[in-house]
Short mmCIF file of C-alpha atoms and ligand atoms in Angstrom, two decimals:
data_model
loop_
_atom_site.label_atom_id
_atom_site.label_comp_id
_atom_site.label_asym_id
_atom_site.label_seq_id
_atom_site.Cartn_x
_atom_site.Cartn_y
_atom_site.Cartn_z
CA UNK A 23 -12.98 7.50 -45.44
CA UNK A 24 -14.08 3.90 -45.29
CA UNK A 25 -11.36 2.89 -47.79
CA UNK A 26 -8.76 4.51 -45.50
CA UNK A 27 -10.21 2.72 -42.47
CA UNK A 28 -10.05 -0.62 -44.27
CA UNK A 29 -6.44 0.06 -45.26
CA UNK A 30 -5.54 0.75 -41.63
CA UNK A 31 -7.25 -2.44 -40.51
CA UNK A 32 -5.42 -4.46 -43.17
CA UNK A 33 -2.09 -2.92 -42.14
CA UNK A 34 -2.78 -3.86 -38.51
CA UNK A 35 -3.72 -7.41 -39.51
CA UNK A 36 -0.58 -7.73 -41.64
CA UNK A 37 1.59 -6.54 -38.79
CA UNK A 38 -0.17 -8.96 -36.45
CA UNK A 39 0.39 -11.92 -38.76
CA UNK A 40 4.01 -10.86 -39.36
CA UNK A 41 4.46 -11.12 -35.59
CA UNK A 42 2.74 -14.48 -35.50
CA UNK A 43 -0.39 -13.19 -33.75
CA UNK A 44 -3.60 -15.04 -34.60
CA UNK A 45 -6.31 -13.34 -36.65
CA UNK A 46 -7.96 -10.95 -34.25
CA UNK A 47 -10.25 -8.52 -35.98
CA UNK A 48 -8.86 -4.99 -35.50
CA UNK A 49 -12.39 -3.63 -35.13
CA UNK A 50 -12.54 -4.96 -31.55
CA UNK A 51 -10.05 -2.27 -30.52
CA UNK A 52 -12.65 0.45 -31.04
CA UNK A 53 -15.72 -1.40 -29.70
CA UNK A 54 -16.71 -1.64 -26.00
CA UNK A 55 -14.62 -4.26 -24.22
CA UNK A 56 -17.66 -6.23 -23.05
CA UNK A 57 -20.93 -4.78 -24.38
CA UNK A 58 -22.89 -7.94 -23.47
CA UNK A 59 -22.45 -7.51 -19.73
CA UNK A 60 -23.48 -3.83 -19.68
CA UNK A 61 -27.27 -4.32 -19.13
CA UNK A 62 -26.74 -6.77 -16.23
CA UNK A 63 -24.18 -4.49 -14.58
CA UNK A 64 -26.51 -1.48 -14.86
CA UNK A 65 -29.27 -3.57 -13.27
CA UNK A 66 -26.95 -4.62 -10.40
CA UNK A 67 -25.88 -1.04 -9.83
CA UNK A 68 -29.41 0.34 -9.76
CA UNK A 69 -30.46 -2.39 -7.32
CA UNK A 70 -27.54 -1.54 -5.04
CA UNK A 71 -28.45 2.15 -5.12
CA UNK A 72 -30.13 3.24 -1.91
CA UNK A 73 -29.17 0.05 -0.08
CA UNK A 74 -25.56 1.07 0.34
CA UNK A 75 -24.40 3.06 3.31
CA UNK A 76 -21.59 4.59 1.31
CA UNK A 77 -19.84 6.52 4.04
CA UNK A 78 -19.62 3.89 6.75
CA UNK A 79 -20.51 0.65 5.00
CA UNK A 80 -17.13 -0.47 3.66
CA UNK A 81 -18.34 -3.77 2.25
CA UNK A 82 -21.36 -2.23 0.51
CA UNK A 83 -19.22 0.54 -0.95
CA UNK A 84 -16.62 -1.91 -2.25
CA UNK A 85 -19.28 -4.12 -3.80
CA UNK A 86 -20.84 -1.17 -5.59
CA UNK A 87 -17.42 0.09 -6.62
CA UNK A 88 -16.58 -3.34 -8.04
CA UNK A 89 -19.73 -3.26 -10.19
CA UNK A 90 -19.13 0.34 -11.23
CA UNK A 91 -15.54 -0.47 -12.20
CA UNK A 92 -16.70 -3.53 -14.14
CA UNK A 93 -19.23 -1.31 -15.95
CA UNK A 94 -16.53 1.21 -16.93
CA UNK A 95 -14.27 -1.61 -18.10
CA UNK A 96 -17.11 -3.12 -20.12
CA UNK A 97 -17.93 0.22 -21.78
CA UNK A 98 -14.38 1.34 -22.54
CA UNK A 99 -12.80 0.35 -25.80
CA UNK A 100 -9.35 -1.26 -25.94
CA UNK A 101 -8.09 1.87 -27.70
CA UNK A 102 -9.28 4.08 -24.84
CA UNK A 103 -7.73 1.81 -22.24
CA UNK A 104 -4.47 1.81 -24.17
CA UNK A 105 -4.38 5.63 -24.37
CA UNK A 106 -5.15 5.92 -20.69
CA UNK A 107 -2.34 3.51 -19.82
CA UNK A 108 0.36 5.00 -22.00
CA UNK A 109 -0.61 8.67 -21.78
CA UNK A 110 -3.37 9.93 -19.55
CA UNK A 111 -2.50 8.04 -16.37
CA UNK A 112 1.22 8.75 -16.51
CA UNK A 113 0.48 12.46 -17.14
CA UNK A 114 -1.96 12.34 -14.26
CA UNK A 115 0.56 10.75 -11.86
CA UNK A 116 3.35 13.16 -12.73
CA UNK A 117 1.00 16.17 -12.69
CA UNK A 118 -0.11 15.27 -9.17
CA UNK A 119 3.57 14.87 -8.16
CA UNK A 120 4.42 18.28 -9.61
CA UNK A 121 1.36 19.84 -8.00
CA UNK A 122 2.48 18.50 -4.62
CA UNK A 123 6.05 19.76 -5.18
CA UNK A 124 5.08 23.30 -6.10
CA UNK A 125 2.11 23.56 -3.74
CA UNK A 126 -0.86 23.63 -6.15
CA UNK A 127 -3.11 21.65 -3.87
CA UNK A 128 -2.30 23.66 -0.76
CA UNK A 129 -2.93 26.86 -2.75
CA UNK A 130 -6.27 25.54 -3.96
CA UNK A 131 -7.28 24.65 -0.40
CA UNK A 132 -6.79 28.23 0.84
CA UNK A 133 -9.85 30.30 1.80
CA UNK A 134 -12.00 27.25 2.49
CA UNK A 135 -11.22 25.65 -0.87
CA UNK A 136 -13.08 28.39 -2.75
CA UNK A 137 -12.83 28.34 -6.58
CA UNK A 138 -9.75 30.12 -7.89
CA UNK A 139 -8.55 31.37 -11.24
CA UNK A 140 -5.29 29.88 -12.54
CA UNK A 141 -3.25 33.12 -12.01
CA UNK A 142 -4.39 33.20 -8.37
CA UNK A 143 -3.25 29.60 -7.85
CA UNK A 144 0.03 30.38 -9.63
CA UNK A 145 0.68 33.41 -7.50
CA UNK A 146 -0.19 31.54 -4.28
CA UNK A 147 2.51 28.96 -5.03
CA UNK A 148 5.08 31.73 -5.31
CA UNK A 149 5.36 32.21 -9.04
CA UNK A 150 4.24 35.77 -8.69
CA UNK A 151 6.88 37.90 -10.34
CA UNK A 152 5.74 39.15 -13.71
CA UNK A 153 8.15 37.18 -15.82
CA UNK A 154 7.57 33.89 -14.05
CA UNK A 155 3.85 34.30 -13.88
CA UNK A 156 3.57 35.04 -17.58
CA UNK A 157 5.71 32.04 -18.37
CA UNK A 158 4.32 29.61 -15.85
CA UNK A 159 0.64 30.43 -15.62
CA UNK A 160 -0.33 28.86 -18.93
CA UNK A 161 1.81 25.86 -18.05
CA UNK A 162 0.09 25.41 -14.70
CA UNK A 163 -3.24 25.92 -16.43
CA UNK A 164 -2.42 22.97 -18.68
CA UNK A 165 -1.62 20.76 -15.72
CA UNK A 166 -4.83 21.76 -13.95
CA UNK A 167 -6.78 21.15 -17.16
CA UNK A 168 -5.54 17.56 -17.35
CA UNK A 169 -6.16 16.95 -13.64
CA UNK A 170 -9.75 18.10 -14.16
CA UNK A 171 -10.14 15.86 -17.22
CA UNK A 172 -9.05 12.91 -15.08
CA UNK A 173 -11.50 13.82 -12.29
CA UNK A 174 -8.89 14.92 -9.75
CA UNK A 175 -10.05 18.54 -9.36
CA UNK A 176 -13.30 20.32 -10.27
CA UNK A 177 -13.69 23.04 -12.87
CA UNK A 178 -15.89 25.92 -11.73
CA UNK A 179 -15.54 28.22 -14.75
CA UNK A 180 -13.23 29.03 -17.64
CA UNK A 181 -9.68 28.90 -16.27
CA UNK A 182 -11.07 28.43 -12.76
CA UNK A 183 -10.83 25.40 -10.47
CA UNK A 184 -11.68 24.10 -6.99
CA UNK A 185 -10.37 21.02 -5.20
CA UNK A 186 -12.57 17.96 -4.76
CA UNK A 187 -12.14 15.51 -1.87
CA UNK A 188 -9.31 13.73 -3.65
CA UNK A 189 -7.26 16.89 -4.22
CA UNK A 190 -8.12 18.22 -0.75
CA UNK A 191 -6.56 15.02 0.62
CA UNK A 192 -3.32 15.85 -1.19
CA UNK A 193 -2.72 18.55 1.42
CA UNK A 194 -2.38 15.79 4.07
CA UNK A 195 1.27 14.61 4.28
CA UNK A 196 0.46 10.93 4.89
CA UNK A 197 -1.59 10.95 1.68
CA UNK A 198 0.64 13.21 -0.43
CA UNK A 199 4.06 11.83 0.45
CA UNK A 200 3.51 8.50 -1.33
CA UNK A 201 3.66 10.40 -4.65
CA UNK A 202 7.21 11.81 -4.50
CA UNK A 203 8.31 8.59 -2.76
CA UNK A 204 7.07 6.36 -5.58
CA UNK A 205 8.31 8.82 -8.23
CA UNK A 206 11.83 9.13 -6.81
CA UNK A 207 12.41 5.67 -5.33
CA UNK A 208 10.06 3.09 -6.85
CA UNK A 209 9.33 4.09 -10.43
CA UNK A 210 12.88 3.72 -11.82
CA UNK A 211 13.00 0.01 -10.83
CA UNK A 212 9.67 -0.57 -12.62
CA UNK A 213 10.82 1.48 -15.61
CA UNK A 214 13.91 -0.67 -16.01
CA UNK A 215 12.29 -3.97 -15.00
CA UNK A 216 12.35 -5.33 -18.55
CA UNK A 217 16.06 -4.57 -18.93
CA UNK A 218 16.89 -6.18 -15.60
CA UNK A 219 14.93 -9.27 -16.59
CA UNK A 220 16.78 -9.47 -19.86
CA UNK A 221 20.18 -9.36 -18.16
CA UNK A 222 19.07 -12.15 -15.80
CA UNK A 223 17.49 -14.39 -18.45
CA UNK A 224 14.05 -13.65 -16.96
CA UNK A 225 14.74 -15.17 -13.55
CA UNK A 226 12.57 -13.93 -10.66
CA UNK A 227 14.42 -11.53 -8.34
CA UNK A 228 15.08 -13.19 -4.97
CA UNK A 229 17.40 -10.83 -3.11
CA UNK A 230 17.33 -7.28 -1.79
CA UNK A 231 20.78 -6.47 -3.15
CA UNK A 232 20.71 -7.51 -6.79
CA UNK A 233 17.27 -6.79 -8.11
CA UNK A 234 15.34 -4.26 -10.23
CA UNK A 235 15.56 -1.76 -7.33
CA UNK A 236 19.37 -1.75 -7.26
CA UNK A 237 19.50 -1.85 -11.08
CA UNK A 238 16.93 0.93 -11.64
CA UNK A 239 18.39 3.23 -8.99
CA UNK A 240 22.02 2.33 -9.87
CA UNK A 241 22.87 1.60 -6.27
CA UNK A 242 24.46 -1.24 -4.31
CA UNK A 243 22.14 -0.53 -1.38
CA UNK A 244 18.98 -2.48 -0.62
CA UNK A 245 15.78 -0.42 -0.46
CA UNK A 246 15.85 -0.09 3.36
CA UNK A 247 19.55 0.88 3.32
CA UNK A 248 18.84 3.41 0.55
CA UNK A 249 16.03 4.98 2.58
CA UNK A 250 18.11 5.01 5.75
CA UNK A 251 20.67 7.11 3.88
CA UNK A 252 18.06 9.75 3.01
CA UNK A 253 16.00 11.51 5.69
CA UNK A 254 13.64 12.77 2.97
CA UNK A 255 12.87 9.32 1.59
CA UNK A 256 12.61 7.91 5.10
CA UNK A 257 10.05 10.52 6.11
CA UNK A 258 8.07 10.10 2.88
CA UNK A 259 8.01 6.32 3.31
CA UNK A 260 6.98 6.52 6.95
CA UNK A 261 4.18 8.90 6.03
CA UNK A 262 3.12 6.63 3.19
CA UNK A 263 2.84 3.69 5.60
CA UNK A 264 0.41 5.81 7.64
CA UNK A 265 -1.55 6.77 4.51
CA UNK A 266 -1.68 3.18 3.27
CA UNK A 267 -3.61 1.96 6.27
CA UNK A 268 -6.17 4.79 6.38
CA UNK A 269 -9.74 3.51 6.56
CA UNK A 270 -8.81 -0.18 6.41
CA UNK A 271 -10.03 -2.65 9.01
CA UNK A 272 -7.10 -3.07 11.40
CA UNK A 273 -5.83 -6.44 12.66
CA UNK A 274 -7.68 -6.07 15.97
CA UNK A 275 -11.04 -5.50 14.29
CA UNK A 276 -13.62 -8.25 14.85
CA UNK A 277 -13.94 -8.75 11.08
CA UNK A 278 -10.20 -9.55 10.85
CA UNK A 279 -9.26 -11.28 14.12
CA UNK A 280 -12.33 -12.55 15.96
CA UNK A 281 -10.15 -14.51 18.43
CA UNK A 282 -8.53 -11.37 19.88
CA UNK A 283 -10.62 -11.43 23.12
CA UNK A 284 -9.30 -14.94 23.90
CA UNK A 285 -5.76 -13.72 23.40
CA UNK A 286 -6.18 -10.69 25.68
CA UNK A 287 -8.21 -12.42 28.37
CA UNK A 288 -5.49 -14.99 28.80
CA UNK A 289 -2.80 -12.55 29.85
CA UNK A 290 -1.95 -13.76 33.37
CA UNK A 291 -2.28 -11.54 36.40
CA UNK A 292 1.44 -10.96 36.87
CA UNK A 293 3.60 -7.87 37.36
CA UNK A 294 4.02 -5.81 34.17
CA UNK A 295 2.90 -8.38 31.61
CA UNK A 296 4.12 -7.65 28.08
CA UNK A 297 0.97 -7.83 26.01
CA UNK A 298 2.21 -6.94 22.56
CA UNK A 299 5.52 -6.32 20.81
CA UNK A 300 5.09 -4.61 17.43
CA UNK A 301 8.26 -5.59 15.56
CA UNK A 302 9.11 -3.20 12.70
CA UNK A 303 6.15 -1.13 13.89
CA UNK A 304 7.38 2.01 12.13
CA UNK A 305 6.11 5.20 13.83
CA UNK A 306 3.73 3.33 16.12
CA UNK A 307 0.46 3.80 14.21
CA UNK A 308 -0.73 0.20 14.64
CA UNK A 309 -0.10 0.10 18.41
CA UNK A 310 -1.56 3.56 18.82
CA UNK A 311 -4.74 2.54 17.03
CA UNK A 312 -4.99 -0.69 18.99
CA UNK A 313 -4.81 1.20 22.29
CA UNK A 314 -7.26 3.84 21.08
CA UNK A 315 -9.71 1.09 20.10
CA UNK A 316 -10.28 0.24 23.77
CA UNK A 317 -9.64 -3.44 23.06
CA UNK A 318 -7.32 -3.22 26.07
CA UNK A 319 -7.84 -3.72 29.00
CA UNK A 320 -10.28 -6.57 28.49
CA UNK A 321 -11.72 -6.96 32.02
CA UNK A 322 -8.95 -6.35 34.51
CA UNK A 323 -8.48 -2.82 35.76
CA UNK A 324 -4.99 -3.38 37.20
CA UNK A 325 -3.51 -4.28 33.86
CA UNK A 326 -4.56 -1.08 32.18
CA UNK A 327 -1.62 0.68 33.82
CA UNK A 328 0.86 -2.16 34.30
CA UNK A 329 0.72 -3.84 30.93
CA UNK A 330 3.46 -3.19 28.43
CA UNK A 331 3.20 -2.46 24.71
CA UNK A 332 6.52 -2.32 22.92
CA UNK A 333 7.29 -0.62 19.64
CA UNK A 334 10.43 -1.86 17.91
CA UNK A 335 12.03 -0.48 14.76
CA UNK A 336 15.28 1.05 13.58
CA UNK A 337 16.47 3.97 15.71
CA UNK A 338 16.02 6.56 12.91
CA UNK A 339 12.41 5.47 12.40
CA UNK A 340 11.61 5.59 16.12
CA UNK A 341 13.13 9.07 16.27
CA UNK A 342 10.54 10.10 13.67
CA UNK A 343 7.62 8.75 15.76
CA UNK A 344 5.19 11.42 16.99
CA UNK A 345 5.94 12.81 20.45
CA UNK A 346 2.24 12.40 21.24
CA UNK A 347 2.54 8.57 21.15
CA UNK A 348 0.37 6.81 23.76
CA UNK A 349 2.14 6.78 27.15
CA UNK A 350 1.68 3.02 27.42
CA UNK A 351 3.98 2.43 24.43
CA UNK A 352 7.69 1.84 25.08
CA UNK A 353 9.97 2.57 22.12
CA UNK A 354 12.82 0.07 21.75
CA UNK A 355 15.39 0.17 18.91
CA UNK A 356 15.80 -3.34 17.61
CA UNK A 357 17.22 -5.00 14.50
CA UNK A 358 14.87 -7.89 13.77
CA UNK A 359 17.71 -9.98 12.35
CA UNK A 360 19.16 -10.17 15.89
CA UNK A 361 17.72 -12.12 18.88
CA UNK A 362 14.42 -10.75 20.18
CA UNK A 363 15.21 -9.14 23.55
CA UNK A 364 11.65 -9.27 24.95
CA UNK A 365 10.93 -12.78 26.20
CA UNK A 366 7.57 -14.38 26.95
CA UNK A 367 5.26 -11.68 25.59
CA UNK A 368 1.65 -12.67 25.00
CA UNK A 369 1.94 -11.68 21.34
CA UNK A 370 4.58 -10.63 18.83
CA UNK A 371 3.11 -8.74 15.92
CA UNK A 372 4.55 -8.43 12.40
CA UNK A 373 2.63 -6.21 10.01
CA UNK A 374 3.91 -5.94 6.45
CA UNK A 375 7.35 -7.14 7.46
CA UNK A 376 7.73 -10.61 5.96
CA UNK A 377 6.43 -9.50 2.57
CA UNK A 378 9.56 -7.30 2.33
CA UNK A 379 11.92 -10.26 2.54
CA UNK A 380 12.67 -13.41 0.53
CA UNK A 381 12.05 -16.70 2.37
CA UNK A 382 15.64 -17.19 3.64
CA UNK A 383 15.57 -13.79 5.36
CA UNK A 384 12.06 -14.38 6.71
CA UNK A 385 13.36 -17.57 8.32
CA UNK A 386 15.99 -15.54 10.19
CA UNK A 387 13.42 -12.94 11.35
CA UNK A 388 10.95 -15.59 12.53
CA UNK A 389 13.59 -17.73 14.24
CA UNK A 390 14.82 -14.72 16.23
CA UNK A 391 11.28 -14.23 17.52
CA UNK A 392 10.73 -17.93 18.08
CA UNK A 393 13.66 -17.96 20.49
CA UNK A 394 11.81 -15.48 22.73
CA UNK A 395 8.34 -17.08 22.58
CA UNK A 396 7.01 -19.02 25.56
CA UNK A 397 5.67 -22.37 24.30
CA UNK A 398 1.94 -22.77 24.76
CA UNK A 399 1.51 -19.09 25.70
CA UNK A 400 3.15 -16.64 23.26
CA UNK A 401 1.59 -16.08 19.87
CA UNK A 402 3.13 -14.73 16.70
CA UNK A 403 0.56 -12.62 14.84
CA UNK A 404 1.43 -12.09 11.20
CA UNK A 405 -0.70 -9.45 9.53
CA UNK A 406 -0.11 -9.96 5.82
CA UNK A 407 -2.00 -10.60 2.63
CA UNK A 408 -2.91 -14.19 1.82
CA UNK A 409 -3.42 -14.25 -1.94
CA UNK A 410 -6.54 -16.23 -2.80
CA UNK A 411 -6.42 -18.86 -5.57
CA UNK A 412 -8.86 -16.80 -7.71
CA UNK A 413 -9.75 -13.17 -8.31
CA UNK A 414 -7.06 -11.58 -6.18
CA UNK A 415 -7.79 -7.96 -5.32
CA UNK A 416 -5.72 -5.21 -7.03
CA UNK A 417 -4.52 -4.02 -3.61
CA UNK A 418 -2.65 -7.32 -3.31
CA UNK A 419 -1.52 -7.84 -6.89
CA UNK A 420 0.14 -4.43 -7.32
CA UNK A 421 1.89 -4.82 -3.97
CA UNK A 422 3.16 -8.26 -4.97
CA UNK A 423 4.79 -6.81 -8.09
CA UNK A 424 6.33 -3.95 -6.14
CA UNK A 425 7.63 -6.40 -3.51
CA UNK A 426 9.26 -8.39 -6.29
CA UNK A 427 10.74 -5.29 -7.91
CA UNK A 428 11.90 -3.42 -4.82
CA UNK A 429 12.91 -6.21 -2.46
CA UNK A 430 13.10 -9.45 -4.48
CA UNK A 431 10.29 -10.64 -2.18
CA UNK A 432 6.58 -11.42 -2.54
CA UNK A 433 3.03 -11.42 -1.26
CA UNK A 434 2.22 -15.06 -0.44
CA UNK A 435 -0.54 -17.59 -1.02
CA UNK A 436 -1.73 -19.82 1.84
CA UNK A 437 0.41 -22.62 0.45
CA UNK A 438 3.47 -20.36 0.44
CA UNK A 439 2.78 -19.17 4.01
CA UNK A 440 2.46 -22.74 5.26
CA UNK A 441 5.67 -23.75 3.49
CA UNK A 442 7.52 -20.83 5.08
CA UNK A 443 6.08 -20.85 8.60
CA UNK A 444 5.40 -24.52 9.22
CA UNK A 445 7.87 -26.39 7.05
CA UNK A 446 10.84 -24.00 7.13
CA UNK A 447 10.40 -22.23 10.51
CA UNK A 448 8.75 -25.08 12.43
CA UNK A 449 5.89 -22.95 13.79
CA UNK A 450 2.36 -24.20 14.24
CA UNK A 451 -0.28 -22.13 12.44
CA UNK A 452 -3.29 -22.05 14.80
CA UNK A 453 -5.54 -20.25 12.35
CA UNK A 454 -5.57 -17.99 9.32
CA UNK A 455 -8.25 -15.32 9.53
CA UNK A 456 -8.66 -13.88 6.05
CA UNK A 457 -11.18 -11.02 5.70
CA UNK A 458 -10.66 -10.88 1.90
CA UNK A 459 -11.27 -7.79 -0.26
CA UNK A 460 -7.61 -6.80 -0.36
CA UNK A 461 -7.28 -6.58 3.44
CA UNK A 462 -4.38 -8.26 5.21
CA UNK A 463 -5.16 -11.55 6.94
CA UNK A 464 -4.15 -12.42 10.50
CA UNK A 465 -2.03 -15.56 10.67
CA UNK A 466 -1.93 -16.74 14.27
CA UNK A 467 1.03 -19.00 15.15
CA UNK A 468 2.59 -20.59 18.19
CA UNK A 469 5.62 -22.69 19.00
CA UNK A 470 4.71 -26.25 19.71
CA UNK A 471 4.89 -27.26 23.40
C1 SAM B 512 6.76 -2.03 5.23
S1 SAM B 512 7.20 -1.27 6.73
C2 SAM B 512 5.92 -1.81 7.82
C3 SAM B 512 5.73 -0.90 8.97
C4 SAM B 512 4.56 -1.22 9.91
N1 SAM B 512 4.67 -2.54 10.49
C5 SAM B 512 3.26 -1.07 9.15
O1 SAM B 512 2.68 -2.06 8.75
O2 SAM B 512 2.85 0.08 8.94
C6 SAM B 512 8.61 -2.15 7.22
C7 SAM B 512 9.23 -1.66 8.53
O3 SAM B 512 10.33 -2.49 8.84
C8 SAM B 512 11.35 -1.67 9.39
N2 SAM B 512 12.63 -2.37 9.27
C9 SAM B 512 13.34 -2.63 8.13
N3 SAM B 512 14.46 -3.31 8.42
C10 SAM B 512 14.45 -3.50 9.76
C11 SAM B 512 15.33 -4.18 10.67
N4 SAM B 512 16.44 -4.80 10.23
N5 SAM B 512 15.01 -4.20 11.98
C12 SAM B 512 13.88 -3.58 12.43
N6 SAM B 512 13.00 -2.93 11.62
C13 SAM B 512 13.29 -2.90 10.31
C14 SAM B 512 11.26 -0.41 8.58
O4 SAM B 512 11.89 0.67 9.21
C15 SAM B 512 9.74 -0.23 8.45
O5 SAM B 512 9.22 0.53 9.50
#
């Protein structure tokens, strides 16, 4: 056995040197990635235990999660990581997608999520004629078996499963719809990224119309045009935007934008003041949450009824907004590449808009808003990630790569934001409030008087 092992190691080394790779001992691939840091990480984790309010204490939970993730990464071997990347995680992603398509998770949630045998789950999703059940039950059993191995459902007995909180959440459309959306719209561009790069001599994509998205999906349409042509994709995307922001501190939270009271208290006592225009606000979730947070009215009773909150987006998106939207919100179709029709609002809000567009297009969007801002009074609030110089969070780094692939755009560093907003658009950045931990910052700007 040991002779065979040595032969394998030699073959690996030979291949490595043939490819010009330095002498890295092949044995590291089957040893823990970072055994030395394991004792310290275990100590940190046991100290954190009991201190953390894991349900409500976001910061404490994230800190503990960071340590726990570091511990897993330290204990895993490179071989295990490699197999997870190339096999287990892709099977997991596509199994979840299939489960959503055929209704596995909804079937498992029936009867108060009680444990169910595989044939019962199969029959609940409609594969209940003899022939189909005989053919499909073992197949579904194999999918469920992998989902359990990856921790996505619980096994309660041989051939018997129950959903855990993750799989229960897959019955909620704003959580589930991101899966088919990424599978059908976003994965092909990533899959073909290397080929696109090769055809472009490895230049960074910088446009919405000739980029890995158009290449991977063999279309001439930009991502937003592509979605607009498909009600299914549009609905899935809109739901995903709602799911994305679940449980994250919103822009109006004290931990993100501590200067909000100043902004609101300085709305003058005039007829129908426009407090906030949410540009590209999708189905209205950000405005809705803001109004539900009771941040408004600050101190003046009259304004609670008179003040205006405007939701702008493309007509098709506004049509998909819930009918239960807060009465104080006015829906207004608006193309943000055209002049902003609402003049002199206290604040114009852009959440996850500029990261969809390369700088030249951002300049057009910002200049259209600038034309409507009242100098010395109106603020532009940009709620976007500001990538830190070190240790960027995965929630930012993955999004940056998808922005590049889907839109030819980017998440931005502080330097890049200043270059865009101050140097190119001529705005004054009053402050950048950056809560860190993968949460979008609030960049507060004004036009100079
Ligand atoms: C990434 S989403 C952000 C949505 C929302 N602000 C949020 O953070 O949840 C981008 C939004 O921009 C909208 N959009 C795209 N092109 C637009 C245009 N030309 N004019 C207005 N809205 C547009 C899309 O419909 C979508 O709702």
